[in-house]
C-alpha positions as MATLAB code, in Angstrom:
seq = 'MTEPKTNGHTVIGTRPRRHDAVDKVTGRALYGVDARMPNMLHGRVLRSPHAHARILSIDTSRAEALPGVRAVITAKDLPDPADVMLESNEQGSAPLRYKVLNMLARDRVLYHGHAVAAVAATDAHTAKLALDLIDVRYELLPAVLDGREAMREGAPLLLPELRTERGGAFGDRPTNVASHITYAEGDVERGFAAADLIVEREFTTATVHQGYIEPHAATASWGANGELVIECASQGHFVIRDELADILQWPPSKIRIVPLEIGGGFGGKTTVWLEPHAAVLSRKSGRPVKVTMDRAEVLMGTGPAAGSYERVKIGVTTAGRITALECEIMLEAGAFPSSPIDPAAICAVGLYDLENFRVDGYDVVVNKPKTTAYRAPGAPQSTFAVESVVDEVCERLRMDPIEFRLLNAAREGSLRADGTRFRRIGMIECLEAARASDHWMTPLVQTKGVKRGRGVGAGHWINTSGQATVNARLDADGTVLLLEGSVDIGGTRTAIAMQLAEAIGIPAADVHPFIPDTSSVVHSRLTGGSRTAFVTGLAAYEAGRELQRMMLDGLTRLWGAEARRVAGGGFAGPERQVSFKDAARLLAAARIECNAVVTLKAPEAGPAYAINIADVEVDEETGKTRVIRYTAVQDVGKSIYPPHVEGQIHGGTAQGIGWALNEGYWYDAEGHLRNATLLDYRMPTALDLPMIETIVVEVPNPKHPYGVRGVGEIPIVPPLATIANAIHDAVGVRMADLPITPSRLAASLAERDAGRTVGAGR';
ca = [
      73.809   92.164  105.311;
      72.116   94.268  102.670;
      70.564   91.806  100.236;
      71.962   92.115   96.692;
      69.497   92.658   93.878;
      69.154   89.920   91.274;
      68.539   92.512   88.520;
      66.485   90.090   86.466;
      68.813   87.141   86.953;
      67.233   83.845   87.964;
      70.275   82.185   89.605;
      73.067   84.620   90.477;
      72.309   86.658   93.559;
      70.146   83.863   95.021;
      70.912   81.476   97.888;
      70.762   77.847   96.715;
      72.147   75.069   98.878;
      75.888   74.626   98.405;
      76.763   71.656   96.235;
      79.175   70.316   98.868;
      76.851   70.968  101.810;
      75.695   67.389  102.462;
      79.205   65.901  102.303;
      80.560   68.617  104.608;
      77.871   68.354  107.309;
      77.741   64.537  107.281;
      81.516   64.083  107.440;
      81.784   62.348  104.064;
      84.050   65.051  102.622;
      87.674   63.904  102.500;
      90.443   66.221  103.716;
      94.197   65.819  103.642;
      94.417   63.828  106.870;
      91.716   61.419  105.606;
      93.839   60.098  102.735;
      94.521   56.367  102.867;
      96.493   54.111  100.561;
      97.141   50.348  100.829;
     100.308   49.379  102.721;
     100.827   53.024  103.709;
     103.675   54.267  105.892;
     103.617   57.322  108.136;
     106.126   60.134  107.870;
     107.415   62.870  110.144;
     109.870   65.723  109.608;
     112.852   66.658  111.801;
     113.128   70.422  112.208;
     115.950   72.675  113.313;
     116.043   73.787  116.970;
     118.138   76.809  115.955;
     117.393   79.979  114.007;
     120.754   80.082  112.229;
     123.430   77.403  112.265;
     125.859   75.580  110.037;
     125.147   71.854  109.638;
     128.372   70.023  110.413;
     127.014   66.486  110.023;
     123.826   64.421  109.934;
     123.965   60.804  111.108;
     120.787   58.837  110.352;
     122.130   55.351  111.146;
     120.414   54.940  114.530;
     117.082   56.033  113.089;
     117.436   53.662  110.140;
     118.141   50.780  112.535;
     114.960   51.335  114.551;
     112.462   48.507  113.919;
     109.588   49.771  111.781;
     111.558   52.512  110.018;
     111.498   52.053  106.241;
     113.179   55.219  104.950;
     115.104   58.277  106.135;
     115.873   61.200  103.836;
     118.002   64.338  103.977;
     118.814   67.034  101.423;
     121.124   64.537   99.687;
     118.029   62.673   98.505;
     116.731   65.711   96.611;
     118.171   66.607   93.190;
     120.615   69.483   93.139;
     118.523   72.111   91.361;
     119.557   74.206   88.405;
     119.412   77.948   88.933;
     116.059   78.488   87.194;
     113.127   80.629   88.222;
     109.908   79.348   89.736;
     106.675   81.293   89.465;
     105.689   82.077   93.031;
     101.966   82.844   92.674;
     101.208   86.331   94.045;
     104.647   87.050   95.421;
     106.815   87.421   92.343;
     109.466   84.835   91.518;
     112.483   83.316   93.214;
     115.253   80.886   92.211;
     114.266   77.220   92.374;
     117.331   76.627   94.529;
     115.700   78.512   97.399;
     112.505   76.471   97.115;
     114.550   73.275   97.434;
     116.642   74.631  100.315;
     113.443   75.439  102.170;
     112.233   71.845  101.780;
     115.363   70.302  103.345;
     118.325   72.322  104.613;
     121.677   71.502  103.026;
     124.621   73.376  104.515;
     122.808   75.669  106.954;
     119.515   75.994  108.753;
     118.024   79.445  108.437;
     115.131   79.491  110.917;
     113.748   77.716  113.941;
     111.654   74.953  112.378;
     113.633   74.597  109.123;
     113.244   70.999  107.857;
     116.455   68.956  108.131;
     115.408   65.319  107.595;
     112.311   63.134  107.292;
     111.398   59.588  108.319;
     108.853   57.031  107.118;
     107.840   54.191  109.443;
     105.086   51.641  109.860;
     103.234   53.905  112.299;
     103.294   57.537  113.351;
     104.621   56.773  116.846;
     107.669   54.941  115.473;
     108.309   57.729  112.990;
     108.321   60.265  115.795;
     110.686   58.122  117.898;
     113.037   57.853  114.933;
     113.378   61.630  114.718;
     115.028   61.636  118.154;
     117.605   59.136  116.866;
     118.853   61.361  114.051;
     122.097   62.996  115.202;
     122.679   66.476  113.791;
     125.747   68.488  114.778;
     125.407   72.258  114.431;
     127.721   75.259  114.638;
     125.622   78.171  115.868;
     125.641   81.374  113.838;
     124.281   84.819  114.770;
     120.631   85.306  113.843;
     118.937   88.439  112.540;
     115.215   88.660  113.264;
     114.293   92.218  112.321;
     114.299   93.434  108.747;
     115.694   96.839  109.619;
     118.617   95.202  111.421;
     119.123   92.862  108.456;
     119.474   95.870  106.118;
     122.292   97.435  108.133;
     125.977   97.192  107.265;
     127.642   94.325  109.102;
     124.426   92.375  109.708;
     124.756   88.569  109.622;
     124.246   87.351  106.053;
     121.733   84.577  105.437;
     122.521   83.868  101.770;
     126.090   84.868  100.851;
     125.291   84.778   97.126;
     122.339   87.184   97.435;
     122.635   90.559   95.668;
     120.040   93.330   95.632;
     118.007   93.340   92.422;
     116.793   96.733   91.210;
     115.251   97.251   87.807;
     116.758   94.048   86.436;
     120.310   94.845   87.590;
     122.055   93.296   90.594;
     124.319   94.872   93.185;
     127.985   93.989   93.484;
     128.144   92.867   97.105;
     126.375   90.382   99.405;
     123.319   91.675  101.192;
     120.120   90.656  102.942;
     118.081   92.966  100.686;
     116.793   90.779   97.877;
     115.157   93.558   95.884;
     114.367   97.258   95.874;
     111.390   98.456   93.824;
     110.136  101.977   93.169;
     106.826  103.340   91.937;
     106.778  107.088   91.317;
     104.738  109.705   89.501;
     104.842  113.478   89.334;
     107.129  115.629   91.473;
     106.922  114.629   95.129;
     109.122  117.462   96.389;
     107.019  120.037   94.566;
     103.911  118.408   96.029;
     105.217  118.690   99.561;
     106.240  122.309   98.926;
     102.628  123.050   97.993;
     101.268  121.455  101.186;
      99.963  123.425  104.163;
     100.335  120.417  106.446;
     102.778  117.500  106.320;
     102.489  114.428  108.557;
     105.236  111.801  108.629;
     105.166  108.676  110.818;
     106.773  105.220  111.137;
     104.992  101.901  111.703;
     105.681   98.203  112.219;
     103.605   95.053  112.003;
     104.391   91.602  113.364;
     104.772   88.301  111.537;
     101.345   86.639  111.604;
      99.974   83.291  110.459;
      96.925   82.572  108.310;
      95.486   80.414  111.101;
      93.730   77.806  108.946;
      92.054   75.063  110.968;
      93.466   72.147  108.964;
      97.174   71.343  109.430;
      99.136   70.234  106.379;
      99.120   66.616  105.211;
     100.296   64.921  102.016;
     100.073   61.286  100.941;
     102.309   60.074   98.105;
     102.698   56.868   96.139;
     105.674   56.616   93.778;
     104.894   53.648   91.547;
     107.322   51.253   89.949;
     106.307   52.679   86.561;
     107.572   56.096   87.629;
     104.145   57.639   88.158;
     103.871   59.768   91.272;
     100.385   60.161   92.739;
      99.815   62.620   95.580;
      96.614   63.255   97.493;
      96.631   66.562   99.335;
      94.684   69.703  100.129;
      95.981   72.827   98.440;
      94.834   76.016   96.767;
      96.070   74.819   93.402;
      96.791   71.225   92.465;
      98.454   72.291   89.219;
     100.798   74.584   91.151;
     101.698   71.677   93.434;
     102.326   69.442   90.416;
     104.503   71.984   88.638;
     106.561   72.837   91.711;
     107.103   69.141   92.427;
     108.209   68.581   88.843;
     110.804   71.337   89.222;
     111.998   70.311   92.690;
     112.210   66.586   91.929;
     113.287   67.149   88.314;
     110.576   64.729   87.233;
     108.262   65.098   84.203;
     104.938   66.729   85.123;
     103.222   64.157   82.893;
     104.268   61.520   85.435;
     102.893   63.432   88.436;
      99.190   63.301   89.275;
      97.799   65.461   92.069;
      94.432   64.427   93.500;
      92.772   67.434   95.183;
      91.081   66.905   98.519;
      88.828   69.290  100.416;
      90.691   72.103  102.113;
      90.214   73.151  105.708;
      91.237   76.748  105.127;
      94.187   78.228  103.281;
      93.973   82.038  102.939;
      97.092   81.963  100.750;
      99.119   79.648  102.990;
      98.404   76.556  100.889;
      99.485   77.908   97.520;
     102.807   76.077   97.526;
     104.398   72.744   98.473;
     105.246   71.970  102.082;
     105.125   68.231  102.775;
     104.557   66.931   99.247;
     108.301   66.631   98.368;
     108.993   64.819  101.652;
     106.169   62.329  101.099;
     107.204   61.764   97.476;
     110.886   61.065   98.145;
     110.103   58.905  101.186;
     107.728   56.877   99.016;
     110.313   56.447   96.280;
     112.960   55.375   98.790;
     110.728   52.985  100.754;
     108.778   51.588   97.809;
     105.499   52.159   99.674;
     102.905   54.948   99.935;
     103.727   57.499  102.637;
     101.543   60.023  104.441;
     103.299   62.929  106.159;
     101.400   65.228  108.514;
     102.134   68.300  110.628;
     101.044   69.109  114.136;
     100.034   72.668  115.013;
     103.493   73.678  116.258;
     105.008   72.586  112.939;
     102.400   74.609  111.063;
     103.355   77.756  112.952;
     107.116   77.084  112.924;
     107.588   75.543  109.512;
     105.093   77.006  107.043;
     104.725   80.409  105.472;
     103.282   83.253  107.555;
     102.637   86.814  106.442;
     105.587   89.161  106.440;
     106.515   91.351  109.348;
     107.001   94.918  108.170;
     108.275   98.441  108.665;
     106.721  101.493  106.973;
     107.487  105.179  106.834;
     104.678  107.303  105.415;
     104.710  111.038  104.644;
     101.608  112.840  103.383;
     101.195  116.506  102.450;
      97.785  118.209  102.227;
      96.284  121.634  101.711;
      94.054  123.258  104.317;
      91.132  122.375  102.021;
      92.003  118.716  102.490;
      93.484  117.886   99.098;
      96.485  115.526   99.125;
      99.429  117.143   97.343;
     102.009  114.379   97.784;
     102.455  110.936   99.304;
     105.773  109.283  100.030;
     106.067  105.765  101.397;
     108.922  103.467  102.305;
     108.038   99.808  102.936;
     110.202   96.954  104.155;
     108.763   93.440  104.193;
     110.492   90.505  105.846;
     110.614   87.678  103.311;
     111.735   85.143  105.881;
     114.783   83.012  105.174;
     114.463   83.189  101.389;
     113.590   86.028   98.986;
     110.183   86.902   97.559;
     107.869   88.725   99.934;
     104.754   90.402   98.468;
     106.535   93.737   98.264;
     105.124   94.580   94.831;
     101.412   94.454   95.790;
     102.272   96.151   99.088;
     103.721   99.089   97.166;
     100.890   99.187   94.619;
      98.178   99.149   97.269;
      99.906  101.851   99.320;
      98.917  104.404   96.666;
      95.821  102.699   95.270;
      93.244  104.382   97.479;
      93.617  107.989   96.404;
      93.687  110.167   93.306;
      97.315  111.285   93.505;
      99.324  113.520   91.206;
     102.597  113.147   93.118;
     103.727  109.973   94.834;
     106.763  107.804   95.419;
     106.874  104.338   96.986;
     110.087  102.464   97.717;
     109.791   98.812   98.653;
     112.420   96.454  100.066;
     112.300   92.659  100.149;
     114.553   91.578  103.029;
     115.588   88.129  104.280;
     115.643   87.351  108.018;
     115.947   84.204  110.141;
     112.240   83.405  110.117;
     110.117   81.009  108.031;
     109.787   81.860  104.338;
     106.699   84.025  103.996;
     103.728   83.023  101.873;
     100.618   84.802  100.692;
      98.003   85.753  103.275;
      94.805   87.362  101.982;
      95.792   90.424   99.902;
      99.487   89.799  100.623;
     101.356   92.983  101.490;
      98.325   95.258  101.347;
      97.294   95.100  105.040;
     100.764   96.183  106.170;
     101.194   99.144  103.827;
      97.552  100.224  104.120;
      97.744  100.226  107.917;
     100.482  102.831  107.717;
      98.888  105.017  105.038;
      95.410  104.984  106.595;
      96.801  105.756  110.052;
      98.500  108.876  108.692;
      95.347  109.824  106.771;
      93.400  109.649  110.036;
      95.897  111.934  111.747;
      95.669  114.358  108.830;
      91.868  114.400  109.213;
      92.200  115.073  112.930;
      94.620  117.939  112.454;
      92.520  119.488  109.678;
      89.363  118.857  111.722;
      87.823  117.172  108.703;
      85.311  114.341  108.704;
      87.325  111.196  107.795;
      84.775  110.005  105.231;
      84.475  113.440  103.614;
      88.272  113.695  103.377;
      88.429  110.334  101.649;
      85.608  111.281   99.287;
      87.516  114.419   98.320;
      90.655  112.413   97.504;
      89.216  109.031   96.488;
      90.584  107.042   93.566;
      88.062  106.928   90.759;
      87.793  105.940   87.121;
      90.722  107.547   85.352;
      92.899  107.901   88.472;
      96.531  106.952   88.043;
      97.580  103.482   89.151;
     101.023  102.811   90.571;
     102.116  101.133   87.333;
     101.330  104.285   85.309;
      98.064  103.122   83.741;
      94.601  104.429   84.608;
      91.869  102.780   86.650;
      88.793  101.576   84.844;
      85.438  101.540   86.664;
      86.063  101.175   90.411;
      83.894  101.509   93.480;
      85.711  103.428   96.208;
      83.425  106.459   96.022;
      80.329  104.256   96.141;
      81.721  102.438   99.192;
      82.388  105.732  100.972;
      78.894  106.967  100.189;
      77.392  103.719  101.493;
      79.458  104.005  104.678;
      78.371  107.624  105.187;
      74.718  106.605  104.809;
      75.015  103.550  107.068;
      73.167  103.188  110.340;
      76.510  102.695  112.055;
      77.910  106.036  110.895;
      74.647  107.862  111.514;
      74.251  106.516  115.070;
      76.102  108.595  117.720;
      78.651  106.740  119.837;
      77.465  106.591  123.454;
      80.083  106.659  126.221;
      79.797  104.471  129.333;
      81.389  104.599  132.780;
      84.688  102.884  133.422;
      85.838  102.594  129.790;
      86.515  104.903  126.872;
      84.816  104.391  123.525;
      85.990  105.488  120.110;
      85.066  105.172  116.456;
      87.485  104.658  113.590;
      87.358  104.545  109.816;
      89.730  102.819  107.414;
      89.813  102.096  103.699;
      91.352   99.238  101.735;
      92.306   98.410   98.159;
      93.294   95.119   96.533;
      94.454   94.658   92.962;
      92.699   91.306   92.257;
      94.299   88.947   89.731;
      93.258   86.877   86.738;
      95.265   84.273   84.809;
      94.324   80.992   83.161;
      91.257   78.901   83.985;
      89.617   75.841   82.468;
      86.163   74.278   82.723;
      84.477   71.389   80.961;
      80.655   71.459   80.765;
      79.012   68.210   79.641;
      75.286   67.824   79.021;
      73.788   64.612   80.423;
      70.635   62.877   79.208;
      68.594   63.887   82.269;
      69.078   67.578   81.534;
      71.748   68.193   84.158;
      75.249   69.454   83.421;
      78.481   67.983   84.743;
      80.905   70.842   85.350;
      84.580   69.957   85.676;
      86.496   72.861   87.224;
      90.242   73.326   87.078;
      90.198   75.523   90.198;
      90.041   73.865   93.608;
      87.227   74.925   95.899;
      87.716   77.294   98.804;
      84.771   78.617  100.758;
      82.122   77.746   98.163;
      83.753   78.721   94.877;
      82.448   75.572   93.149;
      78.930   76.804   93.831;
      79.645   80.372   92.670;
      81.079   79.014   89.418;
      78.233   76.523   88.924;
      75.731   79.347   89.424;
      77.321   81.378   86.628;
      77.043   78.423   84.278;
      73.434   77.828   85.355;
      72.578   81.476   84.752;
      74.179   81.400   81.309;
      72.115   78.415   80.116;
      68.927   79.099   82.067;
      68.732   76.121   84.430;
      68.625   75.890   88.256;
      71.932   75.804   90.133;
      70.985   72.364   91.513;
      71.032   70.989   87.954;
      74.738   71.751   87.625;
      77.017   69.171   89.251;
      80.461   70.734   89.834;
      83.421   68.417   90.242;
      87.134   69.113   90.677;
      89.162   66.334   89.031;
      92.848   65.525   89.384;
      95.561   67.124   87.255;
      95.409   64.321   84.670;
      91.697   64.821   84.033;
      91.336   68.524   83.252;
      93.347   71.192   81.437;
      95.819   73.334   83.386;
      94.398   76.076   85.613;
      96.023   78.536   87.972;
      95.553   78.391   91.703;
      92.563   79.471   93.759;
      94.011   82.692   95.085;
      94.422   86.354   94.294;
      90.634   86.799   94.408;
      90.541   85.388   90.890;
      88.442   82.227   91.018;
      84.826   83.421   90.978;
      85.913   85.967   88.367;
      88.092   84.052   85.911;
      86.818   80.482   86.374;
      83.303   81.911   86.471;
      84.017   83.652   83.179;
      85.183   80.332   81.716;
      81.964   78.710   82.985;
      79.899   81.463   81.373;
      81.665   80.927   78.050;
      81.229   77.160   78.382;
      77.510   77.707   78.942;
      77.246   79.757   75.767;
      79.165   77.102   73.832;
      76.958   74.349   75.267;
      73.868   76.224   74.130;
      75.322   76.634   70.660;
      75.958   72.884   70.484;
      72.416   72.155   71.634;
      70.971   74.554   69.065;
      73.055   72.970   66.298;
      71.970   69.485   67.389;
      68.268   70.369   67.540;
      68.483   72.093   64.175;
      69.847   68.891   62.664;
      67.153   66.814   64.368;
      64.275   69.035   63.371;
      65.489   69.985   59.949;
      64.786   73.597   60.823;
      66.620   76.257   62.765;
      66.216   76.046   66.542;
      66.276   79.066   68.794;
      66.376   79.767   72.523;
      63.248   80.686   74.447;
      62.624   81.953   77.958;
      63.344   79.589   80.836;
      66.262   77.852   79.118;
      64.104   76.019   76.573;
      64.357   75.752   72.789;
      61.897   76.167   69.951;
      61.630   75.402   66.248;
      59.080   76.541   63.711;
      56.453   74.084   64.944;
      57.575   72.888   68.384;
      58.990   73.986   71.717;
      60.835   71.901   74.326;
      62.215   72.490   77.776;
      65.933   72.284   78.487;
      65.522   68.804   79.990;
      63.445   67.547   77.053;
      66.026   68.939   74.648;
      68.732   67.023   76.515;
      66.727   63.779   76.228;
      66.180   64.283   72.509;
      69.860   64.920   71.886;
      70.931   61.960   74.003;
      68.527   59.643   72.173;
      70.005   60.830   68.872;
      73.531   60.277   70.255;
      74.428   63.919   69.775;
      77.127   64.823   72.300;
      77.264   68.295   73.815;
      80.545   68.820   75.660;
      82.045   72.308   75.901;
      85.653   72.794   76.997;
      86.828   76.354   77.595;
      90.333   77.449   78.524;
      90.946   81.157   78.748;
      93.212   83.766   80.234;
      91.012   86.520   81.549;
      91.714   90.237   81.130;
      92.405   92.403   84.154;
      90.280   91.325   87.068;
      89.019   94.708   88.252;
      90.354   96.019   91.589;
      88.357   95.914   94.817;
      87.694   98.589   97.456;
      86.313   98.476  100.979;
      85.541  100.902  103.803;
      85.314   99.789  107.447;
      83.844  101.470  110.514;
      84.694  100.194  114.003;
      83.607  101.120  117.516;
      85.927  100.035  120.314;
      85.926  100.097  124.072;
      89.242  100.593  125.894;
      89.901   99.846  129.554;
      92.512  102.479  130.395;
      93.681  100.596  133.471;
      94.532   97.324  131.706;
      94.884   98.445  128.094;
      92.409   95.823  126.912;
      90.475   96.731  123.770;
      87.080   95.300  122.923;
      85.448   95.746  119.529;
      81.777   96.493  120.193;
      80.483   97.254  116.694;
      81.885   96.704  113.219;
      80.611   97.487  109.727;
      82.359   96.364  106.545;
      81.381   98.039  103.287;
      82.727   96.378  100.150;
      82.367   96.643   96.398;
      81.983   93.080   95.082;
      81.086   93.967   91.498;
      78.230   91.482   91.546;
      77.288   89.219   94.446;
      76.978   85.846   92.724;
      76.419   83.714   95.823;
      75.535   85.975   98.769;
      76.345   83.447  101.557;
      79.835   83.074  100.084;
      80.246   86.848   99.929;
      79.080   87.233  103.538;
      81.429   84.497  104.727;
      84.436   85.980  102.980;
      83.787   89.454  104.396;
      83.151   88.130  107.900;
      86.211   85.876  107.862;
      88.635   88.431  106.451;
      87.409   91.095  108.853;
      87.846   88.768  111.834;
      91.398   87.960  110.728;
      92.167   91.645  110.310;
      90.897   92.392  113.822;
      93.147   89.631  115.172;
      96.106   91.080  113.269;
      95.396   94.480  114.789;
      94.880   93.452  118.400;
      96.297   90.041  119.252;
      98.336   88.143  116.735;
     102.074   88.056  116.223;
     105.017   85.665  116.295;
     107.106   86.070  119.433;
     110.802   85.166  119.081;
     113.372   85.216  121.852;
     116.810   86.757  121.352;
     118.184   83.499  119.902;
     115.396   83.248  117.332;
     113.271   80.546  118.945;
     109.539   80.847  118.300;
     108.009   80.919  121.780;
     104.299   80.936  120.953;
     103.934   77.996  118.569;
     100.580   76.853  119.957;
      97.072   78.211  119.629;
      97.089   78.795  123.379;
      99.928   81.270  123.009;
      99.398   82.457  119.437;
      96.244   84.409  120.203;
      93.678   84.364  117.397;
      90.283   85.958  118.112;
      87.377   83.663  118.905;
      83.636   84.293  118.698;
      83.857   85.715  122.222;
      86.270   88.426  121.033;
      84.199   89.693  118.105;
      80.936   91.547  117.635;
      78.431   90.637  114.957;
      80.022   92.021  111.796;
      77.615   94.067  109.727;
      78.160   93.906  105.980;
      77.066   96.353  103.301;
      77.519   95.025   99.784;
      78.124   97.583   97.054;
      77.819   96.434   93.451;
      79.803   98.464   90.928;
      79.979   96.073   87.946;
      83.380   95.065   86.671;
      83.313   95.894   82.929;
      85.595   92.931   82.218;
      83.009   90.314   83.269;
      79.542   89.688   81.762;
      77.942   89.658   85.232;
      80.241   92.345   86.677;
      82.094   90.031   89.074;
      85.039   91.281   91.125;
      87.129   89.229   93.499;
      85.793   89.214   97.067;
      88.006   87.100   99.320;
      91.098   89.210   99.993;
      90.079   92.840  100.369;
      88.184   92.279  103.686;
      91.443   91.839  105.635;
      92.984   95.117  104.415;
      91.057   97.909  106.237;
      90.697   96.466  109.779;
      94.288   97.103  110.931;
      94.083  100.878  110.551;
      90.363  101.008  111.365;
      90.974   99.509  114.810;
      94.054  101.660  115.468;
      92.129  104.793  114.470;
      89.222  103.847  116.731;
      91.599  103.361  119.672;
      93.035  106.812  119.089;
      89.543  108.271  119.013;
      88.840  106.567  122.341;
      91.963  107.422  124.340;
      93.998  109.896  122.293;
      96.954  107.554  121.728;
      98.175  106.624  118.248;
      99.501  103.087  118.136;
     102.105  102.616  115.409;
     103.151   99.046  116.200;
     100.945   95.986  115.736;
      99.561   94.056  117.467;
      98.013   96.539  119.897;
      98.187   94.203  122.868;
      96.924   95.286  126.303;
     100.490   95.613  127.595;
     101.566   97.808  124.673;
      98.521  100.027  124.932;
      98.812  100.274  128.706;
     102.438  101.404  128.321;
     101.422  104.066  125.787;
      98.621  105.250  128.070;
     101.113  105.519  130.934;
     103.385  107.635  128.708;
     100.406  109.808  127.803;
      99.518  110.309  131.455;
     103.142  111.015  132.392;
     103.234  113.702  129.705;
     100.105  115.267  131.105;
     101.628  115.281  134.584;
     104.812  116.945  133.379;
     102.824  119.488  131.432;
     100.602  120.283  134.419;
     103.629  121.016  136.594;
     105.139  123.625  134.321;
];
């Protein structure tokens, strides 16, 4: 990795030890499965064996009679929700009714793995036995597993009350299309008329899972006083609290969520999964209940990323200037509405400086699990299609793919999909860094027996902001207790603590970050959307400034003369100077409290850009692809904590490579998920990946005092097209359907060779 410059900063840009390092490496850190409460029961969830079926009856009597069983619940134990809207983090909003129906099916099951009932027993083994004693009678219904099929007239309807929403108005007949959005600017037809070359292609991507290591677990205790306490790992304990309050129709003031360490989330832990089950089982049994998932349940019953279909049409001049871009995107929302179709559409046109564009997006329900966010939700799918067509345009114009992108790159002042203009962004700087990289400058060497190719792909992510809260309290020993409202993922507590330390001029080790429960800190949004280091860091910066002001006021009162800051974080008066730690001791001795609480809603977060270069090796006999070199160039605004930045880029890139080459849900014709294990759901391991080279570009975000931009989501966006473009460069075949498995590629190579044979015989 290229080492970021500190630019005169003493803390940010350095590599202190993570504040949670000792607990993590010694095993003291507590995760969801580690939760324990006195007299605790164990819960399990019964899930549907069918993709689509009417529930005729549920008989729980045999399960309830099993010794050791203390409670059994079905949808009847959940309140019947009012038709109100729930904020759904990065994926728009959806009626509360659908959230509740996803927790426990009422009249119909809508996907293989849909929760039907739950059991609490004295031990996990008994709870599992009890599931087999619940008798559910089903009437099978036809399933629809492909979004394009679901959109057709006569397709089986999942939600008879669903009407297509477009611009705030709803259609007049039942449909599987939940919404249709459009972003447009200029005159697309005129743009295509001005083009010398037009390329139009269709693409699909599979349903994929985030692949976090830690399965879901939730432990609940519903007290006799009506207080509900839940210990769980999530990406936002306030989101969990608020969703539970809506689902259970219980006051949020009586719900306390205790955040535990999280073993990966990537967007998949931004909503409730087991928490309602644990809560209602606890209320019914009168005892604490812990409910856990095994890996098959995680894959079958939680929220993967949407499968997709895209049609992309791009017109260009012979000089390489894009004259028009048209894109149609369909995302599969799963069984209930609200896929990330809006960011998918925005990011489809966010890479280039376009005068004429139109994007139509469709949110479509199918008999699969309800989708959830997955790192830049929606952007990998739409960008794969756009960047694949861009690569073909470059090939047909015989233009260098980086030079073409430089000619058309989005820049400050370029039009965004929503009609506003970009502020300072870093796509051009990323392209220039990629062009100057050792990877791009080093010729690709061919070897015997395999074909090698090099591909380029770009990515854009919008980044988000929202509310954040921190509480910075000065202690007598000169350290600062930092209470953060955002849960930690991947080292965010350290990145936020470093911004506070920089603001007040003390070492990062002298800040002690802590993430309290929802009753101990003011409301904050979730850790997601690449917002946390930006917006919670901004709150920490402001808290640092307020803490300094309090210290200056306190010292001024003590000394009887105005105090001022000096280098190194210290303070001085007319006749004396003290260090930060000595100032803290003086203030503590005088019983002068310094406690800064900052709650803010940040301005726009500043979008992120990335450019990837990949070299691949293809065995034409088997179709197997091996990635042999990979470089990820990314604008991070300012690298606060370089190890965190490296980890995010490495992890997102690895996930993107898996999405391109291996990963995908495999359903049979009846809608049964057939690869619900990590043996069959093929995520890349260390053996499948090269060392990923990272080049950090720092184009400061003008909306943050240190220039921070979100880092965590953009790395997954470019790899899908980058890998596909590299494969084409190697073997001359353009793969439009992901994943590019050996069997798929081998079939395409056979078609290529058959075409050559036919051509040779004419």
